[in-house]
Amino acid sequence: MTRLGVMTSGGDAPGMNAAIRSAVRIGCTLGCEMVGVQHGFAGLMAGDFRPLDVRAVGGIMQRGGTMLGSARAPEFKTEAGRQQALQALSDAGVDGLVIIGGNGTQTGAHALWQRGFPVVGVASTIDNDLVGSDITLGVDTALKIALEAIDRLKTTASSHRRGFLVEVMGRDCGYLALMAAIAGGAEAVTLPEIETDPEQVAADILAAYARGQSHAIVVSAEGSKYPAAALAEHFRTHQDQLGFDLRVVTLGHTQRGGAPGAFDRLLGTRLAAAAVERLATGQAGVLAGMLNGRIAFTPLDDVVSGRKTLDPDLIALARRLAT
Ligand code: F6P
């Protein structure tokens, strides 16, 4: 019988549990024995495996986080760490792995594949920075959390006629920030992908004040040159010339927590089902993602060598809407 492993690694993302459940259940229906690798690549190196049957993954889909745990594992970046993981897989008789995670995780998956071990990735990160999937697992829920926060901030901002500098996650990718700015009705956005002039942001804030708005929202991506705290610091000497009194809010890990929405439950379920089916038929070395509304497989070689870009039309739209 084929024994397949499933694991999550890197930053957790809402919908990972739906993906684990799907991989295990579909794997079982294909006649595979399923095992869970606990705590990401750290657990893989340590041989921290547990058997998973269809019942073991019941009742998890609606929960945030990952029932298998996750970790940042710098040791796995070394050759010794990778060989240790391959040995642990061999000792446990695991024939292939479904690896659920983002950029760093898929780089690790690629390393195992390059060393001859069959892997299929599932595109999962709130950052949406992964080549091979237009939208990755967790993005939709993380965006909803950011929008809820912005909506709440607007109510208190309006009461006091204040401006809020709202920092969102996304590492080096501005996707979450840009979408939160558009859908949250922000006056300005700072992104890692484009040069930001903080004085332009100041002018946007002042313009909102001058046209009589009761609040101003600036969304700043954590990876931009001017994340929220840096913007506030830049404005420190002339904050009184911006009209609004400013406050800083960093959303941080709240964006990764909580229950996944319908979109992420379905996305995780579909991607992981496709991934385990692919692995069970012996076709590995690819990432399962969603391209043009369909499940698609992209070679891991292309995933790790490519860089996803932001749609310039959406950046322009954000600017045009902030009037
Ligand atoms: O990659 C997901 C992410 O949440 C990024 O947006 C963020 O920069 C990073 O992980 C935070 O990492 P950690 O959870 O290790 O603090």
Coordinates of C-alpha atoms and ligand atoms in Angstrom, one line a residue:
M1 CA 0.0 0.0 0.0
T2 CA 1.2 3.5 -0.7
R3 CA 1.9 5.6 2.3
L4 CA 1.5 9.4 1.8
G5 CA 2.3 12.2 4.2
V6 CA 0.6 15.6 4.6
M7 CA 2.2 18.6 6.3
T8 CA 1.8 22.3 6.7
S9 CA 4.7 24.7 7.1
G10 CA 5.7 28.4 7.4
G11 CA 3.0 30.9 8.4
D12 CA -0.3 29.3 9.0
A13 CA -3.2 30.3 6.8
P14 CA -7.0 30.0 7.4
G15 CA -8.1 27.0 5.4
M16 CA -5.1 24.8 6.1
N17 CA -7.3 22.4 8.1
A18 CA -9.7 22.1 5.2
A19 CA -6.8 21.2 3.1
I20 CA -5.5 18.6 5.6
R21 CA -8.9 17.0 5.9
S22 CA -9.3 16.8 2.1
A23 CA -5.9 15.3 1.5
V24 CA -6.4 12.7 4.1
R25 CA -10.0 11.7 3.1
I26 CA -9.3 11.7 -0.7
G27 CA -6.0 9.8 0.0
C28 CA -7.9 7.2 2.0
T29 CA -10.5 6.8 -0.8
L30 CA -7.6 6.1 -3.2
G31 CA -6.5 3.3 -1.0
C32 CA -3.5 5.1 0.5
E33 CA -2.4 5.0 4.1
M34 CA -2.1 8.6 5.3
V35 CA 0.3 10.1 7.9
G36 CA 0.5 13.6 9.2
V37 CA 3.8 15.3 9.7
Q38 CA 3.6 17.6 12.8
H39 CA 5.2 21.0 13.1
G40 CA 6.3 21.5 9.5
F41 CA 9.9 20.9 8.4
A42 CA 11.1 20.8 12.0
G43 CA 8.8 17.8 12.6
L44 CA 9.8 16.3 9.3
M45 CA 13.5 16.3 10.3
A46 CA 12.6 14.9 13.7
G47 CA 10.4 12.1 12.3
D48 CA 7.4 13.5 14.2
F49 CA 4.7 11.6 12.3
R50 CA 1.2 10.4 13.3
P51 CA -1.2 8.2 11.4
L52 CA -4.3 9.9 10.1
D53 CA -7.6 8.2 9.1
V54 CA -10.8 9.7 7.9
R55 CA -12.1 10.2 11.4
A56 CA -9.0 11.9 12.7
V57 CA -9.7 14.9 10.5
G58 CA -13.4 15.2 11.4
G59 CA -14.6 18.6 12.9
I60 CA -11.5 20.6 11.9
M61 CA -12.6 22.3 8.7
Q62 CA -14.1 25.3 10.4
R63 CA -11.1 25.9 12.7
G64 CA -8.3 28.4 12.0
G65 CA -4.7 27.4 12.2
T66 CA -3.4 24.0 11.4
M67 CA -4.1 20.8 13.4
L68 CA -0.7 19.5 12.4
G69 CA 1.1 22.6 13.7
S70 CA 3.6 24.6 11.8
A71 CA 7.1 26.1 12.3
R72 CA 9.8 28.2 10.9
A73 CA 12.7 25.7 10.5
P74 CA 16.0 27.4 9.4
E75 CA 17.9 24.1 9.9
F76 CA 15.9 22.7 6.9
K77 CA 17.8 25.1 4.7
T78 CA 21.0 23.2 5.3
E79 CA 21.9 20.0 3.4
A80 CA 22.3 18.2 6.7
G81 CA 18.7 19.1 7.6
R82 CA 17.4 18.0 4.3
Q83 CA 19.2 14.6 4.4
Q84 CA 17.8 14.1 8.0
A85 CA 14.3 14.7 6.7
L86 CA 14.8 12.2 3.8
Q87 CA 16.1 9.6 6.2
A88 CA 13.1 10.1 8.5
L89 CA 10.7 9.7 5.5
S90 CA 12.5 6.5 4.5
D91 CA 12.5 5.1 8.1
A92 CA 8.7 5.7 8.3
G93 CA 8.1 4.2 4.8
V94 CA 6.5 7.4 3.4
D95 CA 6.3 7.3 -0.4
G96 CA 5.3 10.9 -1.1
L97 CA 4.3 14.2 0.6
V98 CA 1.6 16.8 0.1
I99 CA 3.2 20.0 1.4
I100 CA 0.8 22.9 2.2
G101 CA 2.4 26.3 2.5
G102 CA 3.8 29.5 0.9
N103 CA 7.0 30.6 -0.8
G104 CA 9.6 29.3 1.8
T105 CA 7.7 26.1 2.2
Q106 CA 7.5 25.4 -1.5
T107 CA 11.3 26.1 -1.7
G108 CA 11.7 23.3 0.8
A109 CA 9.3 21.1 -1.2
H110 CA 11.4 21.8 -4.3
A111 CA 14.6 20.8 -2.4
L112 CA 13.1 17.4 -1.5
W113 CA 11.9 16.9 -5.1
Q114 CA 15.3 17.8 -6.4
R115 CA 16.7 15.0 -4.2
G116 CA 14.4 12.5 -5.7
F117 CA 11.5 12.5 -3.2
P118 CA 7.9 12.8 -4.7
V119 CA 6.1 15.9 -3.4
V120 CA 3.1 18.0 -4.5
G121 CA 2.6 21.4 -3.1
V122 CA -0.6 23.2 -2.2
A123 CA -0.5 27.0 -2.6
S124 CA -1.1 28.4 0.8
T125 CA -0.2 31.8 2.2
I126 CA -2.0 34.9 3.2
D127 CA 0.6 36.9 1.3
N128 CA -0.6 35.8 -2.2
D129 CA 3.0 36.0 -3.4
L130 CA 3.2 32.5 -4.9
V131 CA 3.7 31.9 -8.6
G132 CA 1.3 29.2 -9.8
S133 CA -1.8 30.4 -8.1
D134 CA -3.8 33.6 -8.8
I135 CA -5.1 33.4 -5.3
T136 CA -3.6 31.3 -2.5
L137 CA -5.2 29.7 0.5
G138 CA -5.9 32.1 3.3
V139 CA -5.9 35.4 1.4
D140 CA -9.7 35.8 1.2
T141 CA -10.1 35.3 5.0
A142 CA -7.1 37.6 5.8
L143 CA -8.5 40.3 3.6
K144 CA -11.9 40.0 5.2
I145 CA -10.3 40.5 8.6
A146 CA -8.4 43.5 7.4
L147 CA -11.6 45.0 6.0
E148 CA -13.5 44.4 9.3
A149 CA -10.7 46.2 11.1
I150 CA -10.8 49.1 8.7
D151 CA -14.6 49.4 8.9
R152 CA -14.3 49.5 12.7
L153 CA -11.5 52.1 12.6
K154 CA -13.5 54.3 10.4
T155 CA -16.3 54.6 13.0
T156 CA -14.0 55.6 15.8
A157 CA -12.0 57.8 13.4
S158 CA -15.1 59.7 12.4
S159 CA -16.1 60.3 16.0
H160 CA -12.8 62.1 16.6
R161 CA -12.0 63.3 13.1
R162 CA -8.8 61.3 13.0
G163 CA -6.7 59.5 10.5
F164 CA -5.5 55.9 10.9
L165 CA -2.3 54.5 9.4
V166 CA -3.2 50.8 9.2
E167 CA -0.4 48.3 8.6
V168 CA -1.3 45.0 7.0
M169 CA 0.8 41.8 6.6
G170 CA 2.1 40.4 3.3
R171 CA 5.9 40.2 3.7
D172 CA 7.4 41.6 0.4
C173 CA 4.1 41.5 -1.4
G174 CA 1.6 44.4 -1.5
Y175 CA -1.4 42.3 -2.6
L176 CA -3.2 42.3 0.7
A177 CA -2.6 46.0 1.3
L178 CA -3.7 47.0 -2.2
M179 CA -6.9 44.9 -2.0
A180 CA -7.6 46.2 1.5
A181 CA -7.1 49.8 0.3
I182 CA -9.5 49.4 -2.6
A183 CA -12.2 47.5 -0.8
G184 CA -11.7 49.5 2.4
G185 CA -12.0 52.8 0.7
A186 CA -8.5 54.1 1.8
E187 CA -7.2 57.5 0.9
A188 CA -3.7 56.2 0.2
V189 CA -1.7 53.0 0.2
T190 CA 2.0 52.2 0.5
L191 CA 3.3 49.1 -1.3
P192 CA 6.7 47.3 -1.5
E193 CA 6.3 47.2 -5.3
I194 CA 6.3 50.9 -5.9
E195 CA 8.2 53.9 -4.7
T196 CA 6.3 55.8 -2.1
D197 CA 6.7 59.6 -1.5
P198 CA 5.6 60.1 2.1
E199 CA 4.8 63.7 1.2
Q200 CA 2.3 62.5 -1.4
V201 CA 0.6 60.5 1.3
A202 CA 0.6 63.6 3.5
A203 CA -1.0 65.5 0.6
D204 CA -3.7 62.8 0.2
I205 CA -4.5 63.0 4.0
L206 CA -4.7 66.7 3.9
A207 CA -6.8 66.7 0.8
A208 CA -9.3 64.4 2.5
Y209 CA -9.5 66.8 5.4
A210 CA -9.9 69.8 3.1
R211 CA -12.8 68.2 1.3
G212 CA -14.6 67.7 4.6
Q213 CA -14.1 64.0 5.3
S214 CA -14.6 62.9 8.9
H215 CA -11.7 60.4 8.7
A216 CA -8.7 59.3 6.6
I217 CA -7.4 55.8 6.2
V218 CA -3.9 55.0 4.9
V219 CA -3.2 51.3 4.3
S220 CA 0.5 50.5 4.5
A221 CA 2.0 47.1 3.6
E222 CA 4.5 45.8 6.2
G223 CA 7.1 45.3 3.5
S224 CA 6.8 48.8 2.0
K225 CA 9.5 51.4 2.5
Y226 CA 7.0 53.3 4.7
P227 CA 5.1 50.8 6.9
A228 CA 2.7 52.5 9.3
A229 CA 5.2 53.3 12.1
A230 CA 7.7 54.7 9.6
L231 CA 5.1 56.9 8.1
A232 CA 4.1 58.2 11.5
E233 CA 7.7 58.9 12.3
H234 CA 8.1 60.8 9.1
F235 CA 5.1 62.9 9.8
R236 CA 6.1 63.6 13.5
T237 CA 7.5 67.0 12.8
H238 CA 4.6 68.3 10.7
Q239 CA 1.7 66.2 11.9
D240 CA -0.2 69.4 12.7
Q241 CA -0.2 70.3 9.1
L242 CA -2.1 67.2 7.9
G243 CA -5.5 68.2 9.3
F244 CA -6.3 64.9 11.0
D245 CA -4.8 63.8 14.2
L246 CA -3.1 60.4 13.3
R247 CA -3.0 57.0 15.0
V248 CA -1.2 53.8 14.1
V249 CA -2.8 50.4 14.1
T250 CA -0.8 47.2 13.1
L251 CA -3.1 44.3 12.3
G252 CA -0.3 41.8 12.2
H253 CA -1.1 38.2 13.1
T254 CA -4.8 38.8 13.7
Q255 CA -5.0 38.5 9.9
R256 CA -3.9 34.8 10.1
G257 CA -6.2 33.9 13.0
G258 CA -9.8 32.8 13.3
A259 CA -12.2 30.7 11.2
P260 CA -11.6 30.4 7.5
G261 CA -14.4 31.8 5.3
A262 CA -16.3 29.8 2.7
F263 CA -13.9 30.6 -0.1
D264 CA -10.8 29.3 1.8
R265 CA -12.6 26.2 3.0
L266 CA -13.5 25.4 -0.6
L267 CA -10.1 26.4 -2.0
G268 CA -8.2 24.3 0.5
T269 CA -10.5 21.3 -0.1
R270 CA -10.2 21.5 -3.8
L271 CA -6.4 22.1 -4.0
A272 CA -5.5 19.4 -1.6
A273 CA -7.8 16.8 -3.2
A274 CA -6.2 17.6 -6.6
A275 CA -2.7 17.4 -5.0
V276 CA -3.2 14.0 -3.3
E277 CA -4.7 12.6 -6.5
R278 CA -1.8 13.8 -8.5
L279 CA 0.7 12.3 -6.0
A280 CA -1.1 9.0 -5.8
T281 CA -0.8 8.6 -9.6
G282 CA 3.0 9.2 -9.4
Q283 CA 3.1 12.7 -10.9
A284 CA 5.0 14.9 -8.6
G285 CA 7.2 18.0 -8.5
V286 CA 4.4 20.4 -9.0
L287 CA 2.3 23.0 -7.1
A288 CA -1.5 22.8 -7.0
G289 CA -3.0 26.3 -7.5
M290 CA -5.8 28.1 -9.0
L291 CA -5.2 29.8 -12.4
N292 CA -7.9 31.5 -14.3
G293 CA -10.6 30.0 -12.1
R294 CA -9.4 26.4 -12.6
I295 CA -7.1 24.1 -10.6
A296 CA -3.8 24.0 -12.3
F297 CA -0.4 22.4 -11.7
T298 CA 2.8 24.4 -12.1
P299 CA 6.3 22.8 -12.0
L300 CA 8.0 23.6 -8.7
D301 CA 11.0 24.7 -10.7
D302 CA 8.9 27.6 -12.1
V303 CA 7.3 28.3 -8.7
V304 CA 10.6 28.8 -6.9
S305 CA 12.3 30.7 -9.8
G306 CA 9.4 33.1 -10.6
R307 CA 8.2 36.3 -9.0
K308 CA 4.6 37.3 -8.8
T309 CA 3.8 41.0 -9.7
L310 CA 0.9 43.2 -8.8
D311 CA -1.5 44.2 -11.5
P312 CA -0.6 47.9 -12.4
D313 CA -4.3 48.5 -13.3
L314 CA -5.3 47.7 -9.8
I315 CA -2.7 50.1 -8.4
A316 CA -4.0 52.8 -10.7
L317 CA -7.6 52.0 -9.7
A318 CA -6.7 52.5 -6.0
R319 CA -5.4 55.9 -6.8
R320 CA -8.3 57.0 -8.9
L321 CA -10.9 55.9 -6.3
A322 CA -9.3 57.9 -3.5
T323 CA -10.9 61.2 -4.3
Ligands
F6P1 O1 4.0 34.7 5.3 C1 2.9 34.9 6.1 C2 3.3 36.0 7.1 O2 2.2 36.2 7.9 C3 3.8 37.3 6.5 O3 2.7 38.1 6.0 C4 4.5 37.9 7.7 O4 5.5 38.8 7.2 C5 5.1 36.7 8.3 O5 4.4 35.6 7.9 C6 5.2 36.7 9.8 O6 5.9 35.6 10.2 P1 5.9 35.1 11.7 O7 4.6 34.4 11.9 O8 7.0 34.0 11.7 O9 6.1 36.2 12.6

